[in-house]
Coordinates of C-alpha atoms and ligand atoms in Angstrom, one line a residue:
M1 CA -185.2 21.9 98.3
K2 CA -184.9 18.3 99.2
K3 CA -184.9 15.3 96.9
I4 CA -187.3 12.7 98.3
S5 CA -187.0 10.1 95.5
D6 CA -185.9 10.1 91.8
R7 CA -189.2 11.7 90.9
I8 CA -190.3 13.6 94.0
F9 CA -188.8 16.8 95.3
Y10 CA -189.8 18.8 98.4
V11 CA -190.1 22.5 97.5
G12 CA -191.9 23.8 100.6
V13 CA -190.9 26.4 103.2
N14 CA -190.7 26.9 107.0
D15 CA -192.6 29.8 108.6
D16 CA -190.9 30.7 111.9
D17 CA -192.3 34.2 112.1
K18 CA -196.1 33.7 112.1
V19 CA -197.4 34.0 115.7
L20 CA -200.9 32.7 115.3
F21 CA -202.0 30.1 112.7
E22 CA -205.4 31.1 111.3
G23 CA -205.0 34.1 113.5
L24 CA -205.9 31.9 116.4
W25 CA -203.5 29.1 117.2
P26 CA -200.0 29.8 118.7
L27 CA -197.0 28.6 116.8
P28 CA -194.1 28.3 119.3
V29 CA -192.1 26.1 117.1
G30 CA -193.3 27.4 113.7
V31 CA -195.0 25.6 110.9
S32 CA -194.1 24.4 107.4
Y33 CA -196.1 24.8 104.2
N34 CA -195.2 21.9 102.1
S35 CA -195.2 21.7 98.3
Y36 CA -193.9 19.0 96.1
I37 CA -192.7 18.5 92.6
V38 CA -193.2 15.2 90.7
A39 CA -190.9 15.3 87.8
D40 CA -191.4 12.7 85.1
E41 CA -191.9 13.2 81.3
K42 CA -194.4 15.8 82.5
V43 CA -193.8 17.9 85.7
A44 CA -196.5 18.4 88.3
L45 CA -196.4 20.8 91.3
V46 CA -198.6 19.6 94.2
D47 CA -200.0 22.6 96.1
T48 CA -198.1 25.9 96.7
V49 CA -197.2 27.7 99.9
E50 CA -198.3 30.7 102.0
C51 CA -197.7 34.2 100.5
G52 CA -194.6 35.9 101.8
F53 CA -192.3 33.1 100.6
E54 CA -192.4 33.8 96.9
E55 CA -188.6 34.1 96.4
E56 CA -187.7 31.0 98.5
F57 CA -190.5 28.9 96.9
L58 CA -189.4 29.8 93.3
A59 CA -185.8 29.2 94.2
N60 CA -186.7 25.7 95.5
I61 CA -188.6 24.9 92.3
D62 CA -185.6 26.1 90.2
E63 CA -183.2 23.9 92.2
A64 CA -185.5 20.9 91.7
I65 CA -186.2 21.2 87.9
G66 CA -183.9 24.0 86.6
D67 CA -185.5 25.6 83.6
R68 CA -188.0 22.8 82.8
Q69 CA -191.6 24.0 82.6
I70 CA -194.3 22.8 85.0
D71 CA -197.2 21.2 83.2
Y72 CA -199.7 20.8 86.0
L73 CA -200.4 22.5 89.3
V74 CA -202.4 20.1 91.4
V75 CA -204.6 22.0 93.9
N76 CA -205.5 19.5 96.7
H77 CA -206.8 22.1 99.1
M78 CA -207.8 25.7 98.7
E79 CA -207.0 27.1 102.1
P80 CA -204.7 30.1 101.4
D81 CA -201.8 28.6 103.4
H82 CA -201.4 26.3 100.4
S83 CA -203.0 28.2 97.5
S84 CA -201.7 31.7 98.0
L85 CA -199.1 31.4 95.3
V86 CA -201.4 29.9 92.6
S87 CA -201.4 33.3 90.7
L88 CA -197.6 33.5 90.9
I89 CA -197.3 30.0 89.4
L90 CA -199.8 30.8 86.7
E91 CA -197.9 33.9 85.8
R92 CA -194.5 32.2 85.7
Y93 CA -195.7 29.1 83.8
P94 CA -198.4 30.5 81.5
S95 CA -199.0 27.2 79.7
I96 CA -199.6 25.3 83.0
S97 CA -202.9 23.6 83.6
I98 CA -204.4 23.6 87.1
V99 CA -205.6 20.1 88.1
A100 CA -208.4 20.2 90.6
N101 CA -212.0 18.9 91.3
A102 CA -215.3 20.5 90.5
K103 CA -215.8 21.9 94.0
T104 CA -212.5 23.8 93.7
L105 CA -213.5 25.7 90.6
P106 CA -215.6 28.5 92.3
M107 CA -212.9 28.9 95.0
L108 CA -210.1 29.3 92.4
A109 CA -212.3 31.9 90.6
G110 CA -213.3 33.7 93.8
Y111 CA -209.9 33.8 95.5
Y112 CA -207.6 34.3 92.4
G113 CA -209.8 35.0 89.4
V114 CA -208.7 31.7 87.7
P115 CA -210.9 31.1 84.7
A116 CA -212.5 27.7 84.3
E117 CA -210.7 27.0 81.0
K118 CA -207.4 26.9 83.0
V119 CA -208.6 24.1 85.1
K120 CA -208.5 20.4 84.2
V121 CA -211.4 19.1 86.4
M122 CA -210.8 15.6 87.7
D123 CA -213.5 13.1 88.8
E124 CA -213.2 10.9 91.8
G125 CA -210.4 8.3 91.2
E126 CA -209.5 9.7 87.8
S127 CA -205.8 9.4 86.7
L128 CA -203.4 11.8 85.0
S129 CA -200.4 10.3 83.3
L130 CA -197.1 12.0 83.8
G131 CA -195.3 9.5 81.5
S132 CA -193.9 6.6 83.4
C133 CA -196.2 7.2 86.4
S134 CA -199.7 8.5 87.1
L135 CA -201.4 10.7 89.6
S136 CA -204.9 9.8 90.7
F137 CA -207.3 12.0 92.7
H138 CA -209.6 11.1 95.6
M139 CA -211.9 13.4 97.5
I140 CA -211.6 13.6 101.3
P141 CA -214.3 16.2 101.9
M142 CA -214.0 18.3 105.2
V143 CA -210.4 17.2 105.8
H144 CA -210.4 20.0 106.1
W145 CA -212.6 21.9 103.6
P146 CA -215.3 20.5 101.4
E147 CA -213.2 20.7 98.2
T148 CA -210.2 18.8 99.7
M149 CA -208.8 15.9 97.8
V150 CA -205.6 13.8 98.0
T151 CA -203.3 12.8 95.2
W152 CA -202.0 9.3 94.9
L153 CA -198.8 8.3 93.1
E154 CA -199.1 4.6 92.8
E155 CA -195.7 3.9 91.4
E156 CA -194.1 5.4 94.5
G157 CA -196.6 4.4 97.1
T158 CA -196.9 8.1 97.9
L159 CA -199.9 9.9 99.2
F160 CA -200.0 13.7 98.8
S161 CA -202.4 14.1 101.7
G162 CA -203.2 17.8 102.1
D163 CA -203.7 18.7 105.7
A164 CA -204.4 15.1 106.7
F165 CA -201.5 13.7 108.8
G166 CA -200.1 17.2 109.1
T167 CA -198.6 18.8 112.2
F168 CA -197.5 22.2 113.5
G169 CA -193.7 22.7 113.8
S170 CA -191.0 23.7 111.4
I171 CA -189.1 20.8 109.8
D172 CA -185.3 20.4 109.5
E173 CA -183.3 20.0 106.3
D174 CA -183.8 16.3 106.2
V175 CA -187.5 16.8 105.6
V176 CA -188.1 13.0 105.7
D177 CA -188.8 11.5 109.2
N178 CA -186.5 9.2 111.1
E179 CA -186.7 7.1 114.2
D180 CA -187.1 10.1 116.5
T181 CA -189.4 12.2 114.5
F182 CA -192.8 10.9 115.4
E183 CA -192.2 11.3 119.2
Q184 CA -190.7 14.7 118.6
F185 CA -193.8 15.8 116.7
R186 CA -196.5 13.8 118.5
D187 CA -197.7 16.7 120.7
E188 CA -197.7 19.2 117.9
M189 CA -199.6 16.8 115.7
M190 CA -202.2 16.3 118.3
R191 CA -202.5 20.1 118.8
Y192 CA -202.8 20.6 115.0
Y193 CA -205.4 17.9 114.7
S194 CA -207.4 19.1 117.8
N195 CA -207.3 22.7 116.8
I196 CA -207.7 22.6 113.0
V197 CA -209.4 19.2 112.0
G198 CA -210.9 18.2 115.4
K199 CA -214.5 19.0 114.4
Y200 CA -214.3 16.6 111.5
G201 CA -213.8 13.2 113.2
T202 CA -216.5 11.5 111.0
P203 CA -215.1 12.8 107.7
V204 CA -211.6 11.8 108.8
Q205 CA -212.8 8.3 109.5
A206 CA -214.4 8.2 106.0
A207 CA -211.2 9.4 104.5
L208 CA -209.2 6.7 106.4
K209 CA -211.6 4.0 105.2
K210 CA -211.3 5.2 101.6
L211 CA -207.5 5.3 101.8
A212 CA -207.2 1.9 103.6
G213 CA -207.0 0.1 100.2
L214 CA -203.8 1.9 99.2
N215 CA -200.4 0.5 100.0
V216 CA -199.1 3.8 101.4
Q217 CA -195.3 3.8 101.8
R218 CA -194.9 7.5 102.1
I219 CA -197.1 10.4 103.2
C220 CA -196.4 13.9 101.9
S221 CA -198.6 16.1 104.0
T222 CA -198.9 19.9 103.6
H223 CA -197.5 20.5 107.2
G224 CA -194.7 18.7 108.9
P225 CA -192.2 16.0 107.9
V226 CA -192.6 13.6 105.0
W227 CA -193.6 10.4 106.7
E228 CA -191.9 7.2 105.7
K229 CA -190.6 5.3 108.8
N230 CA -193.6 6.4 110.9
V231 CA -196.5 6.0 108.4
A232 CA -198.2 3.3 110.6
D233 CA -197.9 5.4 113.8
V234 CA -199.1 8.6 112.1
V235 CA -202.2 6.9 110.6
A236 CA -202.9 5.1 113.9
L237 CA -202.8 8.4 115.8
Y238 CA -205.2 10.1 113.3
D239 CA -207.5 7.0 113.5
R240 CA -207.6 7.2 117.3
M241 CA -208.1 10.9 117.5
S242 CA -210.9 10.9 114.9
R243 CA -212.7 8.2 116.9
Y244 CA -212.3 10.5 120.0
E245 CA -210.4 7.7 121.7
T246 CA -208.3 8.6 124.7
E247 CA -206.1 7.3 127.5
R248 CA -207.0 7.4 131.2
G249 CA -206.0 10.8 132.6
V250 CA -207.3 14.2 133.6
C251 CA -207.1 17.4 131.6
I252 CA -207.7 20.3 134.1
V253 CA -208.6 23.6 132.4
Y254 CA -209.4 26.7 134.4
G255 CA -209.5 30.5 134.5
S256 CA -209.2 32.6 137.6
M257 CA -209.7 36.3 138.4
Y258 CA -208.2 36.5 141.9
G259 CA -206.4 33.2 142.3
N260 CA -209.0 31.2 144.2
T261 CA -210.2 28.9 141.4
A262 CA -206.5 28.7 140.4
A263 CA -205.6 27.5 143.9
A264 CA -208.3 24.9 143.7
A265 CA -206.9 23.7 140.3
D266 CA -203.4 23.5 141.7
A267 CA -204.6 21.6 144.7
L268 CA -206.4 19.1 142.5
A269 CA -203.2 18.7 140.4
M270 CA -201.2 17.9 143.6
E271 CA -203.7 15.3 144.7
L272 CA -203.7 13.6 141.3
E273 CA -200.0 13.6 141.3
A274 CA -200.0 11.9 144.7
L275 CA -202.4 9.3 143.4
G276 CA -200.3 8.7 140.3
V277 CA -203.1 9.8 137.9
P278 CA -201.7 11.3 134.7
Y279 CA -202.9 14.8 134.2
A280 CA -202.3 18.1 132.4
I281 CA -203.3 21.5 133.7
H282 CA -204.1 24.6 131.6
D283 CA -204.6 28.1 132.9
L284 CA -206.6 30.1 130.3
A285 CA -206.3 33.5 131.9
G286 CA -204.0 35.9 133.7
N287 CA -200.3 36.3 134.1
N288 CA -199.6 32.6 134.5
A289 CA -201.6 31.5 131.5
G290 CA -199.6 29.1 129.3
E291 CA -198.6 30.3 125.9
L292 CA -200.8 27.7 124.2
G293 CA -204.0 28.7 126.0
V294 CA -207.1 27.0 124.6
S295 CA -205.0 25.5 121.8
G296 CA -203.0 23.4 124.3
A297 CA -206.0 22.5 126.4
L298 CA -207.8 21.1 123.3
R299 CA -204.7 18.9 122.6
D300 CA -205.0 17.4 126.0
V301 CA -208.8 17.0 125.7
F302 CA -208.0 14.7 122.8
K303 CA -205.4 12.9 124.9
Y304 CA -207.2 12.2 128.2
D305 CA -210.6 10.7 129.0
T306 CA -211.5 13.1 131.8
I307 CA -212.1 16.9 131.5
V308 CA -212.1 19.0 134.7
V309 CA -213.1 22.6 134.3
G310 CA -212.7 25.4 136.8
S311 CA -214.4 28.7 136.5
P312 CA -215.4 31.5 138.9
T313 CA -218.9 32.9 138.5
Y314 CA -218.7 36.0 136.4
N315 CA -221.7 38.2 135.7
N316 CA -223.9 35.3 136.8
G317 CA -222.2 33.1 134.2
I318 CA -219.1 31.3 133.2
Y319 CA -215.8 33.3 133.2
P320 CA -215.4 34.3 129.5
P321 CA -212.0 32.6 128.8
V322 CA -213.5 29.3 130.1
E323 CA -216.7 29.9 128.2
T324 CA -214.6 30.1 125.0
F325 CA -213.0 26.8 125.9
M326 CA -216.4 25.2 126.4
K327 CA -217.6 26.5 123.0
A328 CA -214.5 24.9 121.5
L329 CA -215.5 21.6 123.0
Q330 CA -219.0 21.9 121.6
S331 CA -217.8 22.9 118.1
R332 CA -215.5 19.9 118.0
L333 CA -218.3 17.6 118.9
I334 CA -216.2 16.1 121.7
K335 CA -217.7 12.9 123.1
N336 CA -217.0 9.9 125.3
R337 CA -215.5 12.0 128.1
R338 CA -215.9 12.1 131.9
F339 CA -216.5 15.6 133.3
Y340 CA -216.2 17.5 136.6
A341 CA -216.7 21.2 137.3
F342 CA -215.5 23.5 140.1
G343 CA -215.1 27.2 140.8
S344 CA -215.4 30.0 143.2
Y345 CA -218.1 32.7 143.6
T346 CA -218.7 35.6 145.9
W347 CA -222.4 36.0 146.4
A348 CA -224.2 33.6 144.1
G349 CA -222.7 30.5 142.3
A350 CA -223.7 29.9 138.7
S351 CA -220.6 28.7 136.9
V352 CA -220.5 25.1 138.0
R353 CA -224.2 24.6 137.2
L354 CA -223.8 26.1 133.8
L355 CA -220.6 24.1 133.0
N356 CA -222.5 20.9 134.0
E357 CA -225.4 21.9 131.7
I358 CA -223.0 22.2 128.7
A359 CA -221.4 18.9 129.7
A360 CA -224.8 17.2 129.9
A361 CA -225.6 18.5 126.4
Q362 CA -222.4 16.9 125.1
N363 CA -223.5 13.6 126.7
F364 CA -220.4 13.6 129.0
E365 CA -220.4 11.4 132.0
I366 CA -220.8 14.0 134.8
L367 CA -218.9 12.8 137.9
G368 CA -221.0 14.4 140.7
D369 CA -222.5 17.8 141.2
G370 CA -219.2 19.6 141.1
L371 CA -217.6 21.8 143.6
S372 CA -218.8 25.4 143.9
F373 CA -217.2 27.3 146.8
P374 CA -217.7 30.8 148.2
Q375 CA -215.0 33.4 148.3
A376 CA -211.4 32.3 149.2
Y377 CA -210.0 28.9 148.6
T378 CA -208.8 27.1 151.7
R379 CA -207.9 23.5 152.2
E380 CA -210.6 23.1 154.8
K381 CA -213.3 24.5 152.6
V382 CA -212.4 22.9 149.3
D383 CA -211.7 19.1 149.5
M384 CA -209.7 18.4 146.4
A385 CA -208.4 15.1 147.8
A386 CA -212.0 13.8 147.6
V387 CA -212.3 15.1 144.1
A388 CA -209.1 13.4 143.0
E389 CA -210.4 10.1 144.5
L390 CA -213.6 10.6 142.4
L391 CA -211.5 11.1 139.2
K392 CA -208.9 8.4 139.6
Ligands
LIG401 FE1 -203.1 23.9 106.0 FE2 -206.6 23.6 105.8 O1 -204.9 24.3 105.4

C-alpha cells in the first residue's frame, strides 16, 4: 500500500511470475496491476487486480482504510487482469455498489454473474459524490475494450485512466514517478502500447481529444507508475504513437532457417552502423532469437519510420514466424512507413514478392524490388551496402 495523497491510496500489486501477458507478450521485468482507493466520506475502490493476489490485495486495502467499508467499486475496464477479484470484493463488502457503464453490465454478468441491481449505471460525464469530492466517468471506447471508461477526480486533478498511459514493468515501492522514471519505462511503455493498444490509434486519438479539456495533474493507470512529474511526456508519447508518428531509423526483422537470411540481416545492420543510421534488429526464430520476439519488433515498428523484413522462402511462401509478424503489422493498421524486403531461397523465390504485396496493401512506401538471393549468403552475391544507402 502506498499513500498517494490525503484521499488516494495505491492498493495494487506487482506480478513478477507471469511469463506471458495475455498468453502472448513476454514480461522480462514483470507487470503491475494497479488498483486505487479514494477515501472520503464515502470510500471508492477503482478497479481490482489479477487473480492470484487475493491476500496481498486485501491486506493493501486493510492497510489503507482499516475496517472502514467500501461503498463503491468502480469498474473502468473489464479485462480480467483488472476485474478478476470483483467477486471477492462483492463477497467481502456485501453492501457495496458497483459503479460502471451500460456496456459493462453484460460483461459483469457473463464473467462473474453480477446481477444488474448491484450495478449503479453511470452515463457519460455523470458524477458521483463521495462527500468533499466527486468522481465523474467518461467513456474511452476501444482503449482498450468497448466498455472502457476513465474516472476523473476533479478535486485532485487525478485521472484513473485504465490501460491508457500504462506500461509493462513492475513498479518499486515509491509507486509515484520521479525524474528518472519516464526514461526507465519508455521502452516498456512503447512495447505495451504497440502490443496491446496498437490497433486502436484512432480511438486513442479520440480519447486524448476528449481528455484534453481536463487539467490533469496525476495519472493513475492500471499498469506502471503513478504519473505526476512526467504527465506531459507520457501523454505526448501516447499522442505520437497513436498518430503512428516515428523517428528516422530502421527496424530490421527477420527469421532464418539455416543462417543465410540472418547473415544478410547482420550485414545490413553493420552497413547501417557504418552510415550512422539508427536501427534495431530482431531475430524472430532460432537459437539466437531475442526473448521479446514479435513483441519487441512491434515496439520498434512504432519507433522507426522504416521496416526491413527478411524471410527465406518456405513452402513457396513467407517463413511462418515472419508471416506472424506481418499479420501483426496488418492487425495494428500500421501506416506511414517505408519498407524493404530481402531473403534467401533455394530453387524458387517467393518470400520477397509476397512481403512486398503485404506492404503494398498497407500503403507502405516500398523502397525498390527487394533483394531475393539464391542459396548461401556471400558478400559478393548480396550487396547490403547498396541496400543501406537506399535506406539512409
Ligand atoms: Fe490491463 Fe486491457 O487490460
